[in-house]
PDB file of C-alpha atoms in Angstrom:
ATOM      1  CA  UNK A   1     128.642 104.705  67.760  1.00 83.00           C
ATOM      2  CA  UNK A   2     125.853 103.245  69.921  1.00 86.00           C
ATOM      3  CA  UNK A   3     123.221 103.810  67.226  1.00 86.00           C
ATOM      4  CA  UNK A   4     119.928 102.036  67.609  1.00 91.00           C
ATOM      5  CA  UNK A   5     116.850 101.772  65.407  1.00 94.00           C
ATOM      6  CA  UNK A   6     113.816 102.827  67.536  1.00 96.00           C
ATOM      7  CA  UNK A   7     110.080 103.459  66.744  1.00 97.00           C
ATOM      8  CA  UNK A   8     109.364 107.101  65.543  1.00 96.00           C
ATOM      9  CA  UNK A   9     107.559 108.029  68.726  1.00 97.00           C
ATOM     10  CA  UNK A  10     110.483 106.833  70.845  1.00 97.00           C
ATOM     11  CA  UNK A  11     112.757 108.948  68.620  1.00 97.00           C
ATOM     12  CA  UNK A  12     110.642 111.931  69.100  1.00 98.00           C
ATOM     13  CA  UNK A  13     110.573 111.723  72.884  1.00 98.00           C
ATOM     14  CA  UNK A  14     114.334 110.852  73.371  1.00 97.00           C
ATOM     15  CA  UNK A  15     116.201 112.734  70.750  1.00 97.00           C
ATOM     16  CA  UNK A  16     117.989 116.110  71.347  1.00 98.00           C
ATOM     17  CA  UNK A  17     118.257 116.562  67.634  1.00 98.00           C
ATOM     18  CA  UNK A  18     115.862 115.502  65.050  1.00 98.00           C
ATOM     19  CA  UNK A  19     117.398 116.013  61.577  1.00 97.00           C
ATOM     20  CA  UNK A  20     115.255 115.272  58.524  1.00 97.00           C
ATOM     21  CA  UNK A  21     117.275 113.914  55.529  1.00 93.00           C
ATOM     22  CA  UNK A  22     114.830 111.928  53.601  1.00 92.00           C
ATOM     23  CA  UNK A  23     112.770 111.937  50.398  1.00 91.00           C
ATOM     24  CA  UNK A  24     109.349 113.699  50.413  1.00 94.00           C
ATOM     25  CA  UNK A  25     106.579 111.054  49.649  1.00 95.00           C
ATOM     26  CA  UNK A  26     102.869 111.032  50.288  1.00 95.00           C
ATOM     27  CA  UNK A  27     103.557 108.790  53.413  1.00 96.00           C
ATOM     28  CA  UNK A  28     105.793 111.347  55.142  1.00 96.00           C
ATOM     29  CA  UNK A  29     104.029 114.559  54.051  1.00 97.00           C
ATOM     30  CA  UNK A  30     103.458 116.532  57.154  1.00 98.00           C
ATOM     31  CA  UNK A  31     105.257 114.040  59.355  1.00 98.00           C
ATOM     32  CA  UNK A  32     106.380 116.716  61.746  1.00 99.00           C
ATOM     33  CA  UNK A  33     103.013 118.074  62.874  1.00 99.00           C
ATOM     34  CA  UNK A  34     101.411 119.021  66.199  1.00 99.00           C
ATOM     35  CA  UNK A  35     101.252 115.386  67.301  1.00 98.00           C
ATOM     36  CA  UNK A  36     104.951 114.756  66.547  1.00 99.00           C
ATOM     37  CA  UNK A  37     106.043 118.043  67.967  1.00 99.00           C
ATOM     38  CA  UNK A  38     104.180 117.449  71.236  1.00 99.00           C
ATOM     39  CA  UNK A  39     106.139 114.232  71.807  1.00 99.00           C
ATOM     40  CA  UNK A  40     109.471 116.016  71.555  1.00 99.00           C
ATOM     41  CA  UNK A  41     111.564 117.101  74.444  1.00 98.00           C
ATOM     42  CA  UNK A  42     111.475 120.726  75.375  1.00 98.00           C
ATOM     43  CA  UNK A  43     115.167 121.073  74.441  1.00 98.00           C
ATOM     44  CA  UNK A  44     114.692 119.296  71.085  1.00 99.00           C
ATOM     45  CA  UNK A  45     116.234 121.009  67.976  1.00 99.00           C
ATOM     46  CA  UNK A  46     114.550 120.217  64.680  1.00 99.00           C
ATOM     47  CA  UNK A  47     116.623 120.571  61.461  1.00 98.00           C
ATOM     48  CA  UNK A  48     115.125 120.038  58.080  1.00 97.00           C
ATOM     49  CA  UNK A  49     117.392 119.917  55.014  1.00 94.00           C
ATOM     50  CA  UNK A  50     115.178 117.656  52.929  1.00 94.00           C
ATOM     51  CA  UNK A  51     111.877 119.017  51.721  1.00 95.00           C
ATOM     52  CA  UNK A  52     109.531 121.594  53.235  1.00 97.00           C
ATOM     53  CA  UNK A  53     106.524 119.359  52.858  1.00 98.00           C
ATOM     54  CA  UNK A  54     107.836 117.199  55.642  1.00 98.00           C
ATOM     55  CA  UNK A  55     106.959 119.885  58.291  1.00 99.00           C
ATOM     56  CA  UNK A  56     103.634 121.383  59.035  1.00 99.00           C
ATOM     57  CA  UNK A  57     104.990 124.934  59.367  1.00 99.00           C
ATOM     58  CA  UNK A  58     101.831 126.289  61.222  1.00 99.00           C
ATOM     59  CA  UNK A  59     102.233 123.600  63.908  1.00 99.00           C
ATOM     60  CA  UNK A  60     106.085 124.211  64.064  1.00 99.00           C
ATOM     61  CA  UNK A  61     105.406 127.958  64.527  1.00 99.00           C
ATOM     62  CA  UNK A  62     103.117 127.219  67.439  1.00 99.00           C
ATOM     63  CA  UNK A  63     105.536 124.739  69.084  1.00 99.00           C
ATOM     64  CA  UNK A  64     108.418 127.211  68.808  1.00 99.00           C
ATOM     65  CA  UNK A  65     106.421 130.242  69.881  1.00 99.00           C
ATOM     66  CA  UNK A  66     105.135 128.348  72.991  1.00 99.00           C
ATOM     67  CA  UNK A  67     108.503 126.943  73.865  1.00 98.00           C
ATOM     68  CA  UNK A  68     107.443 123.300  73.353  1.00 98.00           C
ATOM     69  CA  UNK A  69     110.683 122.695  71.464  1.00 99.00           C
ATOM     70  CA  UNK A  70     113.906 124.596  71.749  1.00 99.00           C
ATOM     71  CA  UNK A  71     114.550 125.626  68.211  1.00 99.00           C
ATOM     72  CA  UNK A  72     114.520 124.775  64.481  1.00 99.00           C
ATOM     73  CA  UNK A  73     116.796 125.265  61.548  1.00 98.00           C
ATOM     74  CA  UNK A  74     115.120 125.092  58.144  1.00 98.00           C
ATOM     75  CA  UNK A  75     117.013 124.916  54.885  1.00 95.00           C
ATOM     76  CA  UNK A  76     113.827 124.058  53.081  1.00 96.00           C
ATOM     77  CA  UNK A  77     110.338 125.508  53.384  1.00 97.00           C
ATOM     78  CA  UNK A  78     106.883 125.386  51.697  1.00 96.00           C
ATOM     79  CA  UNK A  79     106.710 127.451  49.642  1.00 96.00           C
ATOM     80  CA  UNK A  80     110.227 128.287  48.605  1.00 93.00           C
ATOM     81  CA  UNK A  81     111.218 131.020  48.977  1.00 91.00           C
ATOM     82  CA  UNK A  82     109.218 131.578  52.154  1.00 94.00           C
ATOM     83  CA  UNK A  83     107.265 134.879  52.055  1.00 95.00           C
ATOM     84  CA  UNK A  84     108.945 137.504  54.172  1.00 95.00           C
ATOM     85  CA  UNK A  85     105.835 138.035  56.228  1.00 97.00           C
ATOM     86  CA  UNK A  86     105.767 134.420  57.270  1.00 98.00           C
ATOM     87  CA  UNK A  87     105.489 134.271  61.126  1.00 98.00           C
ATOM     88  CA  UNK A  88     108.458 131.819  61.382  1.00 98.00           C
ATOM     89  CA  UNK A  89     110.771 134.760  60.453  1.00 98.00           C
ATOM     90  CA  UNK A  90     109.629 136.620  63.656  1.00 98.00           C
ATOM     91  CA  UNK A  91     110.880 133.834  65.908  1.00 98.00           C
ATOM     92  CA  UNK A  92     114.342 134.111  67.525  1.00 98.00           C
ATOM     93  CA  UNK A  93     114.523 130.365  67.915  1.00 98.00           C
ATOM     94  CA  UNK A  94     114.092 129.563  64.238  1.00 98.00           C
ATOM     95  CA  UNK A  95     116.827 129.942  61.636  1.00 97.00           C
ATOM     96  CA  UNK A  96     115.638 129.872  58.013  1.00 97.00           C
ATOM     97  CA  UNK A  97     118.155 129.456  55.010  1.00 92.00           C
ATOM     98  CA  UNK A  98     117.229 129.902  51.332  1.00 87.00           C
ATOM     99  CA  UNK A  99     117.634 126.200  50.465  1.00 81.00           C
ATOM    100  CA  UNK A 100     121.507 126.501  50.298  1.00 80.00           C
ATOM    101  CA  UNK A 101     122.578 123.461  52.352  1.00 72.00           C
ATOM    102  CA  UNK A 102     124.533 122.160  49.456  1.00 73.00           C
ATOM    103  CA  UNK A 103     126.159 125.463  48.545  1.00 76.00           C
ATOM    104  CA  UNK A 104     129.770 124.419  49.462  1.00 83.00           C
ATOM    105  CA  UNK A 105     132.438 124.824  46.813  1.00 88.00           C
ATOM    106  CA  UNK A 106     133.277 121.134  46.953  1.00 89.00           C
ATOM    107  CA  UNK A 107     129.529 120.088  46.469  1.00 83.00           C
ATOM    108  CA  UNK A 108     128.904 122.512  43.738  1.00 83.00           C
ATOM    109  CA  UNK A 109     132.046 121.263  41.920  1.00 89.00           C
ATOM    110  CA  UNK A 110     130.932 117.719  42.255  1.00 87.00           C
ATOM    111  CA  UNK A 111     127.341 118.667  40.997  1.00 83.00           C
ATOM    112  CA  UNK A 112     128.873 120.498  38.090  1.00 88.00           C
ATOM    113  CA  UNK A 113     131.096 117.469  37.129  1.00 90.00           C
ATOM    114  CA  UNK A 114     128.199 115.060  37.388  1.00 88.00           C
ATOM    115  CA  UNK A 115     125.878 117.257  35.313  1.00 89.00           C
ATOM    116  CA  UNK A 116     128.682 117.525  32.682  1.00 92.00           C
ATOM    117  CA  UNK A 117     129.251 113.728  32.668  1.00 90.00           C
ATOM    118  CA  UNK A 118     125.512 113.106  32.368  1.00 88.00           C
ATOM    119  CA  UNK A 119     125.002 115.672  29.621  1.00 91.00           C
ATOM    120  CA  UNK A 120     127.833 114.160  27.477  1.00 92.00           C
ATOM    121  CA  UNK A 121     126.520 110.611  28.166  1.00 89.00           C
ATOM    122  CA  UNK A 122     123.050 111.632  27.233  1.00 89.00           C
ATOM    123  CA  UNK A 123     124.140 113.321  23.985  1.00 92.00           C
ATOM    124  CA  UNK A 124     126.280 110.351  23.020  1.00 94.00           C
ATOM    125  CA  UNK A 125     123.716 107.538  23.825  1.00 91.00           C
ATOM    126  CA  UNK A 126     125.647 106.262  26.801  1.00 90.00           C
ATOM    127  CA  UNK A 127     124.135 105.241  30.308  1.00 85.00           C
ATOM    128  CA  UNK A 128     123.509 108.238  32.567  1.00 82.00           C
ATOM    129  CA  UNK A 129     125.135 107.771  35.935  1.00 75.00           C
ATOM    130  CA  UNK A 130     123.515 108.262  39.318  1.00 66.00           C
ATOM    131  CA  UNK A 131     120.131 108.397  37.871  1.00 63.00           C
ATOM    132  CA  UNK A 132     117.229 108.360  40.308  1.00 63.00           C
ATOM    133  CA  UNK A 133     113.802 107.248  39.334  1.00 62.00           C
ATOM    134  CA  UNK A 134     110.889 108.665  41.381  1.00 57.00           C
ATOM    135  CA  UNK A 135     108.355 106.010  42.613  1.00 52.00           C
TER     136      UNK A 135
END
């Protein structure tokens, strides 16, 4: 595939698409801010399907409004739902979804089956599968 690990500033300056798919932590809160956005290519497209806290939305609005990056797709925002008077909604180069990135039939079926399995396991004293412990 030709994938290569690069420093974050190099990623910002070279990537056509920046897709956030990571946990939200104190270390990455607001990682996409004015500084990060200013390093991105003018044709860069930012997609966030993780957590709204990763993106400083005021800085994103300014970058999109001034054409500093091409566009953004947000499945998550802070807060959720985003108030209808938020300026991001006025931009033609920003698509905002109501946190439905996982709303496919297959994903919802798998989520339901996992919840059912874990509920039964929890009630019968068995180990709960796919348990994630927050740091």
